[in-house]
Amino acid sequence: MLDKPNDKPTSGDIEERADSSKIGEVLESDELIDAPHETNKFAPKEKSSFWRILGNVTLTVLQAVLMIAVLAGSIFIMKQMIAGKPKPKVRPAFKTVYTIETITAKKADNQPVFTSYGQTVAARTVDLRSLVSGEIIKVSSKLRAGAQVAKGEALVEIDDFNYQGALSEAKASLSEAQARIGENEAQISLEKGRLKAAIEQLGFAQSDLTRAKRLKSRGTSTQKELDARKLIVSQRNQSVALSRDTIKVQQSRIAQVKASIERLDWKVRQAQRNLESTVLVAPFSGIVRSSSAEIGRAITANDVVVSLYEADALEVKFTLTDAQYGRLQIAENGLNGRPVKVVWSVGGKEYIYPATIDRVGAEITSNRGGVELFALVGKTNNDVSIRPGAFVEVRVPDKVFKSTIAIPDTAIYGTQDVYVEVDGKLLKKQISIAAYDGEQAFISSGLQVGDKVLITRITEVSDGLKVRYEGEKKTTSETGG
């Protein structure tokens, strides 16, 4: 639009006016199409729009028909090409023949060795307790965990002052009692001398009394003299009886002193033992497991000071299954005394120790599902000494299975089937397995000596399957020629 009548129109104003006129024409045409019921001056434009729409529909239908025709033609040509393809040459079918390996069945007396696992334990362990109370004044330099001590070696010393005094006092009491015995024996000897003299005097008095009686009967002696002789005899009898009683008393005193001597002698030995117990010595050559001894520590009787185990007395505790235990029990050599091998793996190397089954455990180990056994470990030349607590492998020889055939366990299919090669074909046989030894199975029945037992594992194995050995020429049926 122009703001003023005198301003000249620009090119932009001219284009804007042209666009406005075109929009007006379009609006007028649309109004004519939407309102056919108006005046007849718009009838020719309405007819032209109809034919245009009809032409567009016809063109769309022709395009669809053309596409369908092209697609149908392509499918027809493809089928003709497939039908005209030459047929491939059919090769004749032939049966698969497997290359196998076999072993020849041989009977022998086989003894499997089954493996168990266990732990080494000390066969002889002792806790050394102090038998006396006191202060520790000396401790051996070897008294450390893991150190080895010799039999009789002094390990701990306790202050012995009180025990030295007790021993001296006991010895003094014993000497005093022994001296009293000597004194009593001297008294007895003295009384025996007195008794002898009293008996002699009594004899003299009795003889004098006899003469006095004879004189009295003759009338030459008086009654007074006779009574005087009787008094003397009575006095002599009394002296003899007193001496004898004195001897008996002294003998009783000697018996009492001897009884006290036995008691005092025991006290001396007890004091001597207590004095010796102030030094704690190793009862055998062993390894120190633990120690609580320290210089200056006051200990009481029954305090555990040192724990030792014997170095050369080790056992292996392991478990056998019920089946293994039953077989060994009824074997010819029995169970106890059966030699076994103990294998200790340490540092990437195996060390083997000889051992002998010594005894059966006191109870069945139900939580482990078997029977617990103990084997004594023998001496060996190994540089590595085994210690208690080591986890070891125990190789136990089983009973001897006579006249059995050994085959790999991979040759067994299912639970009791094997295949043997007969004239280029496999024959299925049922077997009875006596025992296993690692990857081997011992067959008690079902195979004959000389049977060629299949050891190659075949997934599609079956009775009558054709087989051949490595290096044999293929037949015509195998090659399909």
Coordinates of C-alpha atoms in Angstrom, one line a residue:
M1 CA 0.0 0.0 0.0
L2 CA 1.0 3.7 -0.7
D3 CA 1.1 6.1 2.2
K4 CA 0.7 9.1 -0.1
P5 CA -1.0 9.6 -3.5
N6 CA 2.1 11.4 -4.9
D7 CA 4.6 8.5 -4.0
K8 CA 5.5 6.2 -6.9
P9 CA 4.9 2.5 -6.5
T10 CA 8.0 0.3 -6.0
S11 CA 8.6 -3.1 -7.6
G12 CA 7.7 -4.8 -4.3
D13 CA 4.3 -3.1 -4.2
I14 CA 3.6 -4.2 -7.8
E15 CA 4.4 -7.9 -6.9
E16 CA 2.2 -7.7 -3.8
R17 CA -0.7 -6.5 -5.8
A18 CA -0.3 -9.2 -8.4
D19 CA -0.3 -11.9 -5.6
S20 CA -3.4 -10.4 -4.1
S21 CA -5.2 -10.6 -7.5
K22 CA -4.3 -14.3 -7.9
I23 CA -5.5 -15.2 -4.5
G24 CA -8.8 -13.5 -5.3
E25 CA -9.2 -15.6 -8.4
V26 CA -8.5 -18.8 -6.6
L27 CA -11.0 -18.0 -3.9
E28 CA -13.6 -17.2 -6.5
S29 CA -13.0 -20.5 -8.3
D30 CA -13.2 -22.5 -5.0
E31 CA -16.4 -20.8 -4.1
L32 CA -17.8 -21.8 -7.5
I33 CA -16.9 -25.4 -7.0
D34 CA -18.3 -25.6 -3.5
A35 CA -21.6 -23.9 -4.7
P36 CA -22.9 -25.6 -7.9
H37 CA -26.4 -24.4 -7.2
E38 CA -25.6 -20.9 -8.2
T39 CA -26.0 -19.2 -11.6
N40 CA -25.2 -21.1 -14.9
K41 CA -22.2 -19.0 -15.7
F42 CA -20.0 -21.4 -13.7
A43 CA -21.3 -24.7 -15.4
P44 CA -18.4 -25.1 -18.0
K45 CA -15.7 -25.1 -15.2
E46 CA -17.5 -27.8 -13.2
K47 CA -17.4 -30.2 -16.3
S48 CA -13.7 -29.8 -16.9
S49 CA -12.8 -30.8 -13.2
F50 CA -14.7 -34.0 -13.5
W51 CA -12.8 -35.2 -16.6
R52 CA -9.6 -34.4 -15.0
I53 CA -10.4 -36.5 -11.9
L54 CA -11.5 -39.4 -14.2
G55 CA -8.2 -39.3 -16.1
N56 CA -6.1 -39.4 -12.9
V57 CA -8.0 -42.6 -11.7
T58 CA -7.6 -44.3 -15.1
L59 CA -3.8 -43.5 -15.0
T60 CA -3.5 -45.0 -11.5
V61 CA -5.3 -48.2 -12.6
L62 CA -3.2 -48.7 -15.7
Q63 CA 0.0 -48.3 -13.6
A64 CA -1.2 -51.0 -11.1
V65 CA -2.1 -53.4 -13.9
L66 CA 1.4 -52.8 -15.5
M67 CA 3.2 -53.6 -12.2
I68 CA 1.2 -56.8 -11.7
A69 CA 2.0 -57.9 -15.2
V70 CA 5.7 -57.3 -14.7
L71 CA 5.7 -59.2 -11.4
A72 CA 3.8 -62.1 -12.9
G73 CA 6.1 -62.3 -15.9
S74 CA 9.2 -62.3 -13.6
I75 CA 7.8 -65.2 -11.5
F76 CA 7.0 -67.1 -14.7
I77 CA 10.5 -66.7 -16.1
M78 CA 12.1 -67.7 -12.8
K79 CA 10.0 -71.0 -12.7
Q80 CA 11.1 -71.7 -16.2
M81 CA 14.7 -71.3 -15.4
I82 CA 14.5 -73.5 -12.3
A83 CA 12.6 -76.2 -14.3
G84 CA 15.3 -76.1 -17.0
K85 CA 18.2 -76.6 -14.5
P86 CA 20.1 -79.9 -15.2
K87 CA 19.7 -82.5 -12.5
P88 CA 22.9 -83.4 -10.4
K89 CA 24.6 -86.7 -10.6
V90 CA 23.5 -89.0 -7.7
R91 CA 26.3 -90.9 -6.1
P92 CA 25.6 -94.5 -4.8
A93 CA 25.2 -94.7 -0.9
F94 CA 27.6 -96.8 1.1
K95 CA 27.9 -97.7 4.8
T96 CA 30.3 -95.9 7.2
V97 CA 33.3 -98.1 8.3
Y98 CA 35.0 -96.8 11.5
T99 CA 38.8 -97.0 12.1
I100 CA 39.3 -98.5 15.5
E101 CA 41.9 -99.7 18.0
T102 CA 41.6 -102.8 20.2
I103 CA 43.5 -104.6 22.9
T104 CA 43.8 -108.3 23.3
A105 CA 42.2 -109.7 26.5
K106 CA 44.7 -111.4 28.8
K107 CA 44.0 -112.9 32.2
A108 CA 46.3 -112.2 35.2
D109 CA 46.3 -111.7 38.9
N110 CA 45.6 -108.0 39.3
Q111 CA 45.9 -105.9 42.5
P112 CA 44.4 -102.4 42.3
V113 CA 45.7 -99.6 44.4
F114 CA 43.0 -97.2 45.5
T115 CA 43.7 -93.7 46.8
S116 CA 42.5 -92.2 50.0
Y117 CA 43.3 -88.8 51.6
G118 CA 44.1 -88.1 55.2
Q119 CA 46.1 -86.0 57.7
T120 CA 49.2 -86.7 59.6
V121 CA 48.9 -86.7 63.4
A122 CA 51.5 -87.2 66.2
A123 CA 51.4 -90.7 67.6
R124 CA 52.9 -89.7 70.9
T125 CA 52.1 -86.3 72.4
V126 CA 52.7 -85.1 75.9
D127 CA 52.0 -82.0 77.9
L128 CA 54.8 -81.5 80.4
R129 CA 53.4 -80.2 83.7
S130 CA 55.3 -78.8 86.6
L131 CA 55.3 -81.3 89.6
V132 CA 56.3 -78.6 92.1
S133 CA 55.6 -74.9 92.6
G134 CA 58.2 -72.2 92.5
E135 CA 59.9 -69.5 90.4
I136 CA 61.4 -70.3 87.0
I137 CA 65.1 -69.4 87.1
K138 CA 66.3 -71.0 83.9
V139 CA 64.8 -71.8 80.4
S140 CA 66.5 -73.8 77.7
S141 CA 67.4 -71.8 74.5
K142 CA 65.7 -74.6 72.4
L143 CA 62.4 -74.1 74.1
R144 CA 60.7 -72.6 71.0
A145 CA 57.8 -73.8 68.9
G146 CA 59.1 -76.2 66.2
A147 CA 62.5 -76.7 67.8
Q148 CA 63.8 -80.2 68.3
V149 CA 65.0 -81.4 71.8
A150 CA 66.8 -84.5 72.8
K151 CA 65.7 -87.0 75.4
G152 CA 66.8 -86.1 78.9
E153 CA 67.7 -82.5 78.0
A154 CA 66.9 -79.9 80.7
L155 CA 64.1 -77.6 79.5
V156 CA 63.1 -75.6 82.6
E157 CA 64.6 -75.1 86.1
I158 CA 62.7 -73.9 89.1
D159 CA 64.2 -72.4 92.3
D160 CA 65.1 -75.4 94.5
F161 CA 66.0 -73.6 97.8
N162 CA 62.9 -74.8 99.7
Y163 CA 63.2 -78.3 98.3
Q164 CA 66.9 -78.5 99.4
G165 CA 65.8 -77.5 102.9
A166 CA 63.0 -80.1 102.9
L167 CA 65.4 -82.8 101.9
S168 CA 67.9 -81.9 104.6
E169 CA 65.2 -81.9 107.2
A170 CA 63.8 -85.3 106.1
K171 CA 67.3 -86.8 106.2
A172 CA 67.9 -85.4 109.7
S173 CA 64.7 -86.9 111.0
L174 CA 65.6 -90.2 109.4
S175 CA 69.0 -90.2 111.0
E176 CA 67.5 -89.3 114.4
A177 CA 65.1 -92.3 114.2
Q178 CA 67.9 -94.6 113.2
A179 CA 69.9 -93.4 116.2
R180 CA 67.0 -94.1 118.5
I181 CA 66.9 -97.7 117.2
G182 CA 70.6 -98.1 118.2
E183 CA 69.8 -96.7 121.6
N184 CA 66.9 -99.1 122.1
E185 CA 69.0 -102.0 120.9
A186 CA 71.7 -101.1 123.4
Q187 CA 69.1 -101.0 126.2
I188 CA 67.8 -104.4 125.1
S189 CA 71.3 -105.8 125.3
L190 CA 71.8 -104.3 128.7
E191 CA 68.6 -105.7 130.0
K192 CA 69.4 -109.1 128.6
G193 CA 72.6 -109.0 130.7
R194 CA 70.6 -108.0 133.7
L195 CA 68.1 -110.7 133.0
K196 CA 70.9 -113.3 132.8
A197 CA 72.3 -112.2 136.2
A198 CA 68.8 -112.1 137.8
I199 CA 68.2 -115.6 136.6
E200 CA 71.5 -116.8 138.2
Q201 CA 70.6 -115.0 141.4
L202 CA 67.2 -116.6 141.3
G203 CA 68.8 -120.0 141.0
F204 CA 71.0 -119.3 144.0
A205 CA 68.1 -118.1 146.0
Q206 CA 66.0 -121.1 145.1
S207 CA 68.9 -123.5 146.2
D208 CA 69.2 -121.6 149.5
L209 CA 65.5 -121.9 150.1
T210 CA 65.6 -125.6 149.5
R211 CA 68.4 -126.0 152.1
A212 CA 66.4 -123.9 154.5
K213 CA 63.4 -126.1 154.1
R214 CA 65.6 -129.2 154.7
L215 CA 67.1 -127.7 157.8
K216 CA 63.7 -126.6 159.1
S217 CA 62.4 -130.1 158.7
R218 CA 65.4 -131.3 160.8
G219 CA 64.7 -128.7 163.3
T220 CA 68.0 -127.0 162.9
S221 CA 66.6 -123.8 161.4
T222 CA 63.9 -121.5 162.4
Q223 CA 60.8 -120.4 160.6
K224 CA 62.2 -116.8 160.4
E225 CA 65.2 -118.0 158.4
L226 CA 62.9 -119.9 156.1
D227 CA 60.7 -116.9 155.5
A228 CA 63.8 -114.8 154.8
R229 CA 64.9 -117.3 152.1
K230 CA 61.4 -117.2 150.5
L231 CA 61.5 -113.4 150.4
I232 CA 64.8 -113.5 148.6
V233 CA 63.5 -116.0 146.0
S234 CA 60.4 -113.7 145.4
Q235 CA 62.7 -110.7 145.0
R236 CA 64.8 -112.6 142.5
N237 CA 61.7 -113.7 140.5
Q238 CA 60.5 -110.1 140.4
S239 CA 63.9 -108.9 139.1
V240 CA 63.8 -111.5 136.3
A241 CA 60.2 -110.6 135.3
L242 CA 61.2 -106.9 135.4
S243 CA 64.1 -107.5 133.1
R244 CA 62.0 -109.5 130.7
D245 CA 59.3 -106.8 130.6
T246 CA 61.9 -104.1 130.0
I247 CA 63.3 -106.1 127.0
K248 CA 59.7 -106.4 125.6
V249 CA 59.2 -102.6 126.0
Q250 CA 62.5 -101.8 124.2
Q251 CA 61.6 -104.2 121.4
S252 CA 58.2 -102.5 121.0
R253 CA 60.0 -99.1 120.9
I254 CA 62.3 -100.5 118.2
A255 CA 59.3 -101.6 116.1
Q256 CA 57.8 -98.1 116.5
V257 CA 61.0 -96.4 115.5
K258 CA 61.4 -98.7 112.5
A259 CA 57.8 -97.8 111.4
S260 CA 58.7 -94.2 111.7
I261 CA 61.9 -94.8 109.8
E262 CA 59.9 -96.2 106.8
R263 CA 57.8 -93.0 106.9
L264 CA 60.8 -90.8 107.2
D265 CA 62.6 -92.7 104.5
W266 CA 59.6 -92.1 102.2
K267 CA 59.7 -88.4 103.1
V268 CA 63.4 -88.3 102.2
R269 CA 62.6 -89.9 98.8
Q270 CA 59.7 -87.5 98.3
A271 CA 61.9 -84.5 99.1
Q272 CA 64.6 -85.9 96.8
R273 CA 62.0 -86.3 94.0
N274 CA 60.6 -82.8 94.5
L275 CA 64.2 -81.5 94.3
E276 CA 64.7 -83.4 91.1
S277 CA 61.4 -82.2 89.7
T278 CA 62.6 -78.6 89.9
V279 CA 64.4 -79.5 86.6
L280 CA 61.9 -80.3 83.8
V281 CA 63.5 -82.6 81.3
A282 CA 62.4 -84.0 77.9
P283 CA 61.0 -87.5 78.3
F284 CA 61.9 -88.4 74.7
S285 CA 63.4 -86.8 71.6
G286 CA 60.7 -84.7 70.1
I287 CA 59.5 -81.4 68.6
V288 CA 58.3 -78.5 70.8
R289 CA 54.7 -77.7 70.0
S290 CA 54.2 -74.9 72.5
S291 CA 55.8 -73.4 75.6
S292 CA 54.7 -71.0 78.3
A293 CA 58.0 -70.9 80.3
E294 CA 59.6 -67.6 81.1
I295 CA 62.3 -66.7 83.6
G296 CA 60.8 -65.1 86.7
R297 CA 57.4 -66.6 86.2
A298 CA 55.9 -68.3 89.3
I299 CA 54.2 -71.5 88.5
T300 CA 52.2 -74.0 90.6
A301 CA 52.0 -77.7 90.4
N302 CA 50.1 -79.1 87.4
D303 CA 50.7 -76.0 85.3
V304 CA 51.4 -77.0 81.6
V305 CA 54.8 -75.6 80.8
V306 CA 55.8 -77.4 77.6
S307 CA 54.0 -79.4 74.9
L308 CA 56.0 -82.0 72.9
Y309 CA 55.4 -84.6 70.3
E310 CA 57.7 -87.4 69.4
A311 CA 59.5 -86.7 66.1
D312 CA 59.8 -90.3 65.0
A313 CA 56.3 -91.4 65.8
L314 CA 53.9 -90.0 63.3
E315 CA 50.6 -91.5 62.1
V316 CA 48.3 -90.9 59.2
K317 CA 44.6 -90.8 59.8
F318 CA 42.5 -91.6 56.7
T319 CA 39.1 -93.0 55.8
L320 CA 38.1 -96.0 53.7
T321 CA 34.7 -96.6 52.2
D322 CA 32.6 -99.5 53.6
A323 CA 33.2 -101.5 50.4
Q324 CA 37.0 -101.0 50.6
Y325 CA 37.1 -101.8 54.3
G326 CA 35.1 -104.9 53.8
R327 CA 37.3 -106.2 51.0
L328 CA 40.5 -105.6 53.0
Q329 CA 39.1 -107.3 56.1
I330 CA 38.4 -110.6 54.3
A331 CA 41.6 -110.4 52.2
E332 CA 44.3 -113.0 52.7
N333 CA 46.8 -110.6 54.4
G334 CA 44.0 -108.9 56.4
L335 CA 43.9 -105.2 57.3
N336 CA 46.3 -104.6 60.2
G337 CA 50.0 -104.7 59.1
R338 CA 49.1 -104.0 55.5
P339 CA 51.8 -101.7 53.9
V340 CA 50.7 -98.4 52.4
K341 CA 52.4 -95.4 50.8
V342 CA 52.0 -91.9 52.1
V343 CA 52.5 -89.2 49.5
W344 CA 53.1 -85.6 50.5
S345 CA 53.0 -83.0 47.7
V346 CA 55.0 -79.9 48.7
G347 CA 56.9 -77.4 46.7
G348 CA 55.7 -78.9 43.4
K349 CA 57.2 -82.3 44.2
E350 CA 55.9 -85.5 45.7
Y351 CA 57.6 -87.2 48.7
I352 CA 56.8 -90.8 49.4
Y353 CA 56.9 -92.2 52.9
P354 CA 56.4 -95.9 53.8
A355 CA 53.7 -96.7 56.4
T356 CA 51.8 -99.6 57.9
I357 CA 48.2 -99.8 58.9
D358 CA 48.2 -100.1 62.7
R359 CA 44.6 -100.0 63.9
V360 CA 41.0 -99.2 63.1
G361 CA 39.4 -96.1 64.6
A362 CA 37.3 -96.5 67.7
E363 CA 34.1 -95.3 66.0
I364 CA 32.6 -95.3 62.5
T365 CA 32.9 -91.9 60.9
S366 CA 29.3 -91.6 59.6
N367 CA 29.8 -88.0 58.6
R368 CA 32.6 -89.1 56.2
G369 CA 30.8 -92.2 55.0
G370 CA 33.4 -94.8 55.9
V371 CA 35.8 -96.3 58.5
E372 CA 38.7 -94.4 60.0
L373 CA 42.1 -96.0 60.0
F374 CA 45.5 -95.2 61.4
A375 CA 48.9 -96.0 59.8
L376 CA 52.3 -95.6 61.4
V377 CA 54.7 -93.7 59.2
G378 CA 58.1 -95.3 58.9
K379 CA 61.6 -93.8 58.4
T380 CA 62.7 -92.6 55.0
N381 CA 65.7 -91.0 53.4
N382 CA 63.8 -88.0 52.3
D383 CA 65.4 -84.7 53.1
V384 CA 62.0 -83.2 53.8
S385 CA 60.6 -84.3 57.2
I386 CA 56.9 -84.5 57.4
R387 CA 55.1 -82.8 60.3
P388 CA 51.7 -83.3 62.0
G389 CA 48.8 -81.6 60.2
A390 CA 50.0 -82.3 56.7
F391 CA 47.3 -83.2 54.1
V392 CA 48.5 -86.3 52.4
E393 CA 47.5 -88.9 49.9
V394 CA 47.4 -92.5 51.0
R395 CA 47.8 -95.3 48.4
V396 CA 46.4 -98.6 49.7
P397 CA 46.9 -101.9 47.8
D398 CA 43.6 -103.7 47.4
K399 CA 43.0 -107.4 47.5
V400 CA 44.4 -109.5 44.7
F401 CA 41.7 -110.3 42.0
K402 CA 42.9 -113.5 40.4
S403 CA 42.3 -114.4 36.8
T404 CA 40.9 -111.1 35.8
I405 CA 41.2 -109.1 32.5
A406 CA 42.4 -105.5 32.7
I407 CA 40.8 -103.0 30.2
P408 CA 40.5 -99.2 30.0
D409 CA 37.4 -98.0 31.7
T410 CA 36.6 -96.0 28.5
A411 CA 36.0 -99.3 26.7
I412 CA 32.9 -99.8 28.9
Y413 CA 29.6 -98.6 27.5
G414 CA 26.8 -98.0 29.9
T415 CA 27.4 -100.1 33.1
Q416 CA 28.4 -103.5 31.8
D417 CA 28.7 -103.6 28.0
V418 CA 31.8 -103.9 25.8
Y419 CA 32.4 -104.5 22.1
V420 CA 34.8 -106.9 20.6
E421 CA 35.9 -107.0 16.9
V422 CA 35.0 -110.2 15.1
D423 CA 35.6 -110.4 11.3
G424 CA 35.4 -106.7 10.7
K425 CA 32.3 -106.2 12.8
L426 CA 31.6 -105.3 16.4
L427 CA 30.0 -107.8 18.8
K428 CA 28.4 -106.7 22.0
K429 CA 29.2 -108.5 25.2
Q430 CA 28.0 -108.1 28.8
I431 CA 30.7 -108.2 31.5
S432 CA 31.1 -108.3 35.3
I433 CA 33.5 -105.7 36.8
A434 CA 35.5 -106.9 39.8
A435 CA 37.2 -103.6 40.7
Y436 CA 38.6 -100.4 39.3
D437 CA 42.2 -99.1 39.5
G438 CA 42.4 -95.5 38.4
E439 CA 41.5 -95.6 34.6
Q440 CA 41.5 -99.4 34.4
A441 CA 38.7 -101.9 35.1
F442 CA 39.3 -105.5 36.1
I443 CA 36.8 -107.8 34.4
S444 CA 35.9 -111.1 36.1
S445 CA 33.6 -112.6 33.5
G446 CA 32.1 -111.9 30.1
L447 CA 35.4 -111.8 28.1
Q448 CA 37.5 -114.7 26.8
V449 CA 41.3 -114.7 26.5
G450 CA 42.2 -113.4 23.0
D451 CA 39.1 -111.2 22.5
K452 CA 39.9 -108.0 20.7
V453 CA 38.2 -105.4 22.9
L454 CA 37.3 -102.1 21.4
I455 CA 39.0 -99.2 23.1
T456 CA 38.2 -96.4 20.5
R457 CA 35.2 -94.4 21.7
I458 CA 32.4 -94.4 19.1
T459 CA 29.3 -92.4 19.7
E460 CA 27.2 -94.4 17.2
V461 CA 28.4 -97.8 18.4
S462 CA 26.1 -100.7 17.8
D463 CA 26.1 -104.4 17.5
G464 CA 27.2 -105.4 13.9
L465 CA 28.9 -102.1 13.1
K466 CA 31.6 -102.4 10.4
V467 CA 35.1 -101.5 11.5
R468 CA 38.6 -101.7 10.3
Y469 CA 42.1 -101.2 11.7
E470 CA 44.4 -98.3 11.0
G471 CA 46.4 -99.0 7.7
E472 CA 43.9 -101.4 6.2
K473 CA 42.8 -100.7 2.6
K474 CA 39.3 -99.4 2.2
T475 CA 36.9 -101.6 0.3
T476 CA 34.8 -100.7 -2.7
S477 CA 31.7 -100.2 -0.5
E478 CA 33.6 -97.8 1.6
T479 CA 34.9 -95.6 -1.2
G480 CA 31.7 -95.7 -3.3
G481 CA 33.7 -96.5 -6.5

